[in-house]
């Protein structure tokens, strides 16, 4: 058994028995790890609080990691960055719930990926500290593909008349149902190469936003084995409708 101290982002928390939680985290030092936290739902005076394990909360963990086990335990937990708006803004809560499902389904590696961790950490702090966030989840997901290995190939971006979601590249051929063209292509191109500070200048209608989200989710489905469409997708679409 090794005691590890690491930053971590909560991906999911599932109730186990009447009083415990099974929590999956993306840790800075060890990738995805799962923890059994016994009694946390009933012991309100304990040092580890159930409130720490809301979706995408940023923590510092001191954990006992067993070499031959998939389920580990926590000694200490502290919030590393306390959000000021996410947990009291219904739109931001809906975005966070949706993104936590995407991340939980997409990140499988049990090894250090500090570059991805920094991206998630920085993006979530940006969400917490800004107000014009209607397009945040779209840009977040598209930029997330850089760290998963299938960010769009930008060759011929300016002149191409279609983008093949399966191939991940632009072309002038319309080969199958996985090609996007016309207005959907324009929407997709609009997000490429911009940063979060630029999204408040991107004016999408609610129909544009929904169409683009469906395109991006299809892109994930084509490139990630076992990717599951988030259950919270309908909630997100309702919030932005």
Tab-separated table of C-alpha atoms in Angstrom:
chain	number	residue	atom	x	y	z
A	1	UNK	CA	0.000	0.000	0.000
A	2	UNK	CA	1.246	3.463	-0.905
A	3	UNK	CA	0.059	6.810	0.448
A	4	UNK	CA	-0.274	9.327	-2.378
A	5	UNK	CA	-1.039	13.052	-2.234
A	6	UNK	CA	-2.475	14.447	-5.463
A	7	UNK	CA	-4.865	16.960	-6.911
A	8	UNK	CA	-8.041	15.396	-8.295
A	9	UNK	CA	-11.246	16.273	-10.148
A	10	UNK	CA	-14.413	14.368	-9.224
A	11	UNK	CA	-15.940	12.557	-12.213
A	12	UNK	CA	-18.753	10.686	-10.489
A	13	UNK	CA	-20.089	9.644	-7.093
A	14	UNK	CA	-22.406	6.667	-6.644
A	15	UNK	CA	-24.190	5.757	-3.429
A	16	UNK	CA	-22.978	2.449	-1.960
A	17	UNK	CA	-25.113	0.924	0.793
A	18	UNK	CA	-26.967	3.412	3.002
A	19	UNK	CA	-23.980	5.387	4.155
A	20	UNK	CA	-21.076	5.158	1.704
A	21	UNK	CA	-19.992	6.519	-1.650
A	22	UNK	CA	-17.941	5.111	-4.511
A	23	UNK	CA	-16.194	8.079	-6.088
A	24	UNK	CA	-14.334	8.127	-9.399
A	25	UNK	CA	-11.727	10.868	-9.780
A	26	UNK	CA	-9.287	11.976	-12.439
A	27	UNK	CA	-6.113	12.525	-10.421
A	28	UNK	CA	-3.173	14.642	-11.527
A	29	UNK	CA	-0.563	12.019	-10.647
A	30	UNK	CA	-2.259	8.688	-11.354
A	31	UNK	CA	-5.033	9.247	-13.880
A	32	UNK	CA	-8.451	7.738	-13.130
A	33	UNK	CA	-8.806	6.235	-9.663
A	34	UNK	CA	-11.846	4.999	-7.713
A	35	UNK	CA	-12.337	5.374	-3.958
A	36	UNK	CA	-14.707	3.790	-1.451
A	37	UNK	CA	-15.615	6.322	1.230
A	38	UNK	CA	-17.317	4.485	4.052
A	39	UNK	CA	-19.914	6.163	6.260
A	40	UNK	CA	-19.601	9.574	4.620
A	41	UNK	CA	-23.370	9.967	4.127
A	42	UNK	CA	-24.198	9.446	7.802
A	43	UNK	CA	-21.197	10.764	9.697
A	44	UNK	CA	-21.822	14.498	9.442
A	45	UNK	CA	-19.092	15.287	11.937
A	46	UNK	CA	-16.417	13.429	9.971
A	47	UNK	CA	-13.510	15.284	8.398
A	48	UNK	CA	-14.456	13.997	4.919
A	49	UNK	CA	-17.741	15.567	3.766
A	50	UNK	CA	-20.132	14.183	1.146
A	51	UNK	CA	-20.367	17.707	-0.315
A	52	UNK	CA	-16.754	17.404	-1.509
A	53	UNK	CA	-17.826	14.895	-4.146
A	54	UNK	CA	-20.145	16.953	-6.318
A	55	UNK	CA	-19.387	16.656	-10.059
A	56	UNK	CA	-16.096	18.232	-11.160
A	57	UNK	CA	-15.161	19.548	-7.722
A	58	UNK	CA	-11.411	20.153	-7.529
A	59	UNK	CA	-9.768	18.440	-4.565
A	60	UNK	CA	-6.477	17.583	-2.926
A	61	UNK	CA	-6.497	13.950	-1.833
A	62	UNK	CA	-4.299	11.985	0.514
A	63	UNK	CA	-5.125	8.424	-0.434
A	64	UNK	CA	-4.192	4.857	0.346
A	65	UNK	CA	-3.589	3.071	-2.948
A	66	UNK	CA	-3.504	-0.713	-2.962
A	67	UNK	CA	-1.415	-2.232	-5.730
A	68	UNK	CA	-3.740	-5.100	-6.624
A	69	UNK	CA	-7.060	-3.363	-6.051
A	70	UNK	CA	-9.306	-1.184	-8.194
A	71	UNK	CA	-10.877	0.366	-5.123
A	72	UNK	CA	-8.829	2.628	-2.856
A	73	UNK	CA	-9.448	4.633	0.316
A	74	UNK	CA	-9.015	8.251	1.380
A	75	UNK	CA	-7.214	9.558	4.456
A	76	UNK	CA	-7.757	13.276	3.920
A	77	UNK	CA	-9.651	15.462	1.463
A	78	UNK	CA	-9.443	19.219	0.940
A	79	UNK	CA	-11.002	21.454	-1.700
A	80	UNK	CA	-8.179	22.826	-3.849
A	81	UNK	CA	-10.294	25.429	-5.639
A	82	UNK	CA	-13.631	26.483	-4.141
A	83	UNK	CA	-16.057	27.441	-6.907
A	84	UNK	CA	-17.900	30.701	-6.336
A	85	UNK	CA	-20.770	30.369	-8.830
A	86	UNK	CA	-20.986	26.854	-10.304
A	87	UNK	CA	-22.944	25.262	-7.472
A	88	UNK	CA	-25.557	28.048	-7.277
A	89	UNK	CA	-26.100	28.689	-11.007
A	90	UNK	CA	-28.557	26.249	-12.602
A	91	UNK	CA	-27.059	26.665	-16.092
A	92	UNK	CA	-23.520	26.063	-14.874
A	93	UNK	CA	-24.698	23.114	-12.773
A	94	UNK	CA	-26.288	21.573	-15.866
A	95	UNK	CA	-23.098	22.086	-17.894
A	96	UNK	CA	-20.966	20.535	-15.138
A	97	UNK	CA	-23.258	17.523	-14.775
A	98	UNK	CA	-23.172	16.969	-18.534
A	99	UNK	CA	-19.393	17.375	-18.803
A	100	UNK	CA	-18.762	15.071	-15.843
A	101	UNK	CA	-20.617	12.318	-17.704
A	102	UNK	CA	-18.591	12.951	-20.858
A	103	UNK	CA	-15.289	12.935	-18.965
A	104	UNK	CA	-16.198	9.816	-17.003
A	105	UNK	CA	-16.972	7.984	-20.229
A	106	UNK	CA	-13.959	9.339	-22.149
A	107	UNK	CA	-10.989	9.216	-19.745
A	108	UNK	CA	-9.896	5.673	-18.947
A	109	UNK	CA	-6.148	5.915	-18.435
A	110	UNK	CA	-4.690	5.046	-15.033
A	111	UNK	CA	-1.501	7.017	-15.483
A	112	UNK	CA	-0.311	10.579	-15.138
A	113	UNK	CA	-1.517	13.054	-17.742
A	114	UNK	CA	-0.659	16.428	-16.248
A	115	UNK	CA	-1.344	18.307	-19.510
A	116	UNK	CA	-4.935	17.064	-19.645
A	117	UNK	CA	-5.353	17.729	-15.925
A	118	UNK	CA	-4.198	21.320	-16.357
A	119	UNK	CA	-6.637	21.814	-19.248
A	120	UNK	CA	-9.593	20.579	-17.187
A	121	UNK	CA	-8.561	22.580	-14.120
A	122	UNK	CA	-8.107	25.817	-16.070
A	123	UNK	CA	-11.308	25.390	-18.104
A	124	UNK	CA	-13.456	24.759	-15.028
A	125	UNK	CA	-12.064	27.806	-13.241
A	126	UNK	CA	-12.851	29.842	-16.377
A	127	UNK	CA	-16.450	28.566	-16.294
A	128	UNK	CA	-16.744	29.465	-12.623
A	129	UNK	CA	-15.524	33.031	-13.111
A	130	UNK	CA	-17.368	34.063	-16.286
A	131	UNK	CA	-20.992	34.858	-17.088
A	132	UNK	CA	-21.309	34.454	-20.869
A	133	UNK	CA	-21.050	30.671	-20.936
A	134	UNK	CA	-23.763	29.462	-23.340
A	135	UNK	CA	-21.163	28.088	-25.780
A	136	UNK	CA	-18.647	26.941	-23.173
A	137	UNK	CA	-19.494	23.225	-23.329
A	138	UNK	CA	-19.145	23.176	-27.116
A	139	UNK	CA	-15.651	24.636	-27.125
A	140	UNK	CA	-14.678	22.594	-24.061
A	141	UNK	CA	-15.570	19.332	-25.837
A	142	UNK	CA	-13.948	20.242	-29.135
A	143	UNK	CA	-10.694	21.282	-27.440
A	144	UNK	CA	-10.875	18.182	-25.221
A	145	UNK	CA	-10.380	16.054	-28.361
A	146	UNK	CA	-6.788	17.384	-28.561
A	147	UNK	CA	-5.989	15.392	-25.417
A	148	UNK	CA	-7.854	12.305	-26.605
A	149	UNK	CA	-6.000	12.211	-29.919
A	150	UNK	CA	-8.657	13.115	-32.485
A	151	UNK	CA	-8.729	16.904	-32.774
A	152	UNK	CA	-9.770	17.828	-36.336
A	153	UNK	CA	-7.018	17.956	-38.938
A	154	UNK	CA	-7.128	21.598	-40.047
A	155	UNK	CA	-5.543	21.006	-43.474
A	156	UNK	CA	-7.800	22.492	-46.210
A	157	UNK	CA	-10.058	24.021	-43.569
A	158	UNK	CA	-10.510	27.295	-45.441
A	159	UNK	CA	-11.411	25.856	-48.830
A	160	UNK	CA	-13.106	22.546	-47.992
A	161	UNK	CA	-16.847	22.125	-48.511
A	162	UNK	CA	-17.277	19.291	-46.002
A	163	UNK	CA	-15.833	17.764	-42.851
A	164	UNK	CA	-15.782	14.001	-42.424
A	165	UNK	CA	-16.432	13.167	-38.779
A	166	UNK	CA	-15.167	9.616	-39.168
A	167	UNK	CA	-11.920	10.664	-40.850
A	168	UNK	CA	-11.504	13.794	-38.731
A	169	UNK	CA	-10.532	15.841	-41.759
A	170	UNK	CA	-11.805	18.395	-44.272
A	171	UNK	CA	-12.393	17.632	-47.942
A	172	UNK	CA	-14.474	18.602	-50.947
A	173	UNK	CA	-16.180	15.225	-51.126
A	174	UNK	CA	-19.505	14.290	-49.577
A	175	UNK	CA	-19.041	10.590	-49.029
A	176	UNK	CA	-21.526	9.493	-46.373
A	177	UNK	CA	-23.797	10.480	-43.472
A	178	UNK	CA	-20.743	11.307	-41.328
A	179	UNK	CA	-19.938	14.343	-43.464
A	180	UNK	CA	-21.137	17.769	-42.380
A	181	UNK	CA	-21.738	20.517	-44.929
A	182	UNK	CA	-23.284	23.963	-45.435
A	183	UNK	CA	-24.520	25.689	-42.253
A	184	UNK	CA	-23.424	22.866	-39.935
A	185	UNK	CA	-19.934	23.070	-41.422
A	186	UNK	CA	-19.899	26.822	-40.799
A	187	UNK	CA	-20.884	26.279	-37.153
A	188	UNK	CA	-18.171	23.666	-36.702
A	189	UNK	CA	-15.483	25.857	-38.276
A	190	UNK	CA	-16.487	28.778	-36.039
A	191	UNK	CA	-15.245	26.932	-32.939
A	192	UNK	CA	-11.928	25.775	-34.375
A	193	UNK	CA	-8.845	27.540	-33.113
A	194	UNK	CA	-10.519	29.918	-30.646
A	195	UNK	CA	-10.026	30.101	-26.881
A	196	UNK	CA	-12.573	30.486	-24.095
A	197	UNK	CA	-12.224	34.263	-23.954
A	198	UNK	CA	-13.442	34.451	-27.574
A	199	UNK	CA	-16.673	32.475	-27.155
A	200	UNK	CA	-18.702	35.417	-25.891
A	201	UNK	CA	-18.300	36.866	-29.400
A	202	UNK	CA	-19.709	33.719	-31.032
A	203	UNK	CA	-23.425	34.206	-31.651
A	204	UNK	CA	-25.237	30.891	-32.011
A	205	UNK	CA	-29.004	30.477	-31.922
A	206	UNK	CA	-30.423	27.748	-29.686
A	207	UNK	CA	-30.962	25.636	-32.825
A	208	UNK	CA	-27.333	26.195	-33.865
A	209	UNK	CA	-26.151	25.210	-30.405
A	210	UNK	CA	-28.184	22.015	-30.360
A	211	UNK	CA	-27.107	21.043	-33.884
A	212	UNK	CA	-23.451	21.624	-33.059
A	213	UNK	CA	-23.686	19.669	-29.816
A	214	UNK	CA	-25.184	16.695	-31.658
A	215	UNK	CA	-22.349	16.880	-34.204
A	216	UNK	CA	-19.676	16.932	-31.499
A	217	UNK	CA	-21.269	14.037	-29.617
A	218	UNK	CA	-21.399	12.052	-32.859
A	219	UNK	CA	-17.698	12.855	-33.329
A	220	UNK	CA	-16.962	11.379	-29.884
A	221	UNK	CA	-19.055	8.278	-30.627
A	222	UNK	CA	-17.091	7.620	-33.809
A	223	UNK	CA	-13.675	7.953	-32.154
A	224	UNK	CA	-14.063	6.523	-28.645
A	225	UNK	CA	-14.844	2.868	-28.065
A	226	UNK	CA	-17.538	2.425	-25.452
A	227	UNK	CA	-18.505	6.108	-25.412
A	228	UNK	CA	-22.010	6.553	-24.017
A	229	UNK	CA	-24.287	9.452	-24.888
A	230	UNK	CA	-24.792	11.355	-21.595
A	231	UNK	CA	-28.117	10.920	-19.806
A	232	UNK	CA	-27.973	14.592	-18.864
A	233	UNK	CA	-27.996	15.694	-22.524
A	234	UNK	CA	-31.745	16.335	-22.463
A	235	UNK	CA	-31.377	18.443	-19.301
A	236	UNK	CA	-28.705	20.567	-20.967
A	237	UNK	CA	-30.801	21.033	-24.101
A	238	UNK	CA	-33.790	22.070	-21.958
A	239	UNK	CA	-31.724	24.634	-20.050
A	240	UNK	CA	-30.557	26.259	-23.287
A	241	UNK	CA	-33.910	26.064	-25.108
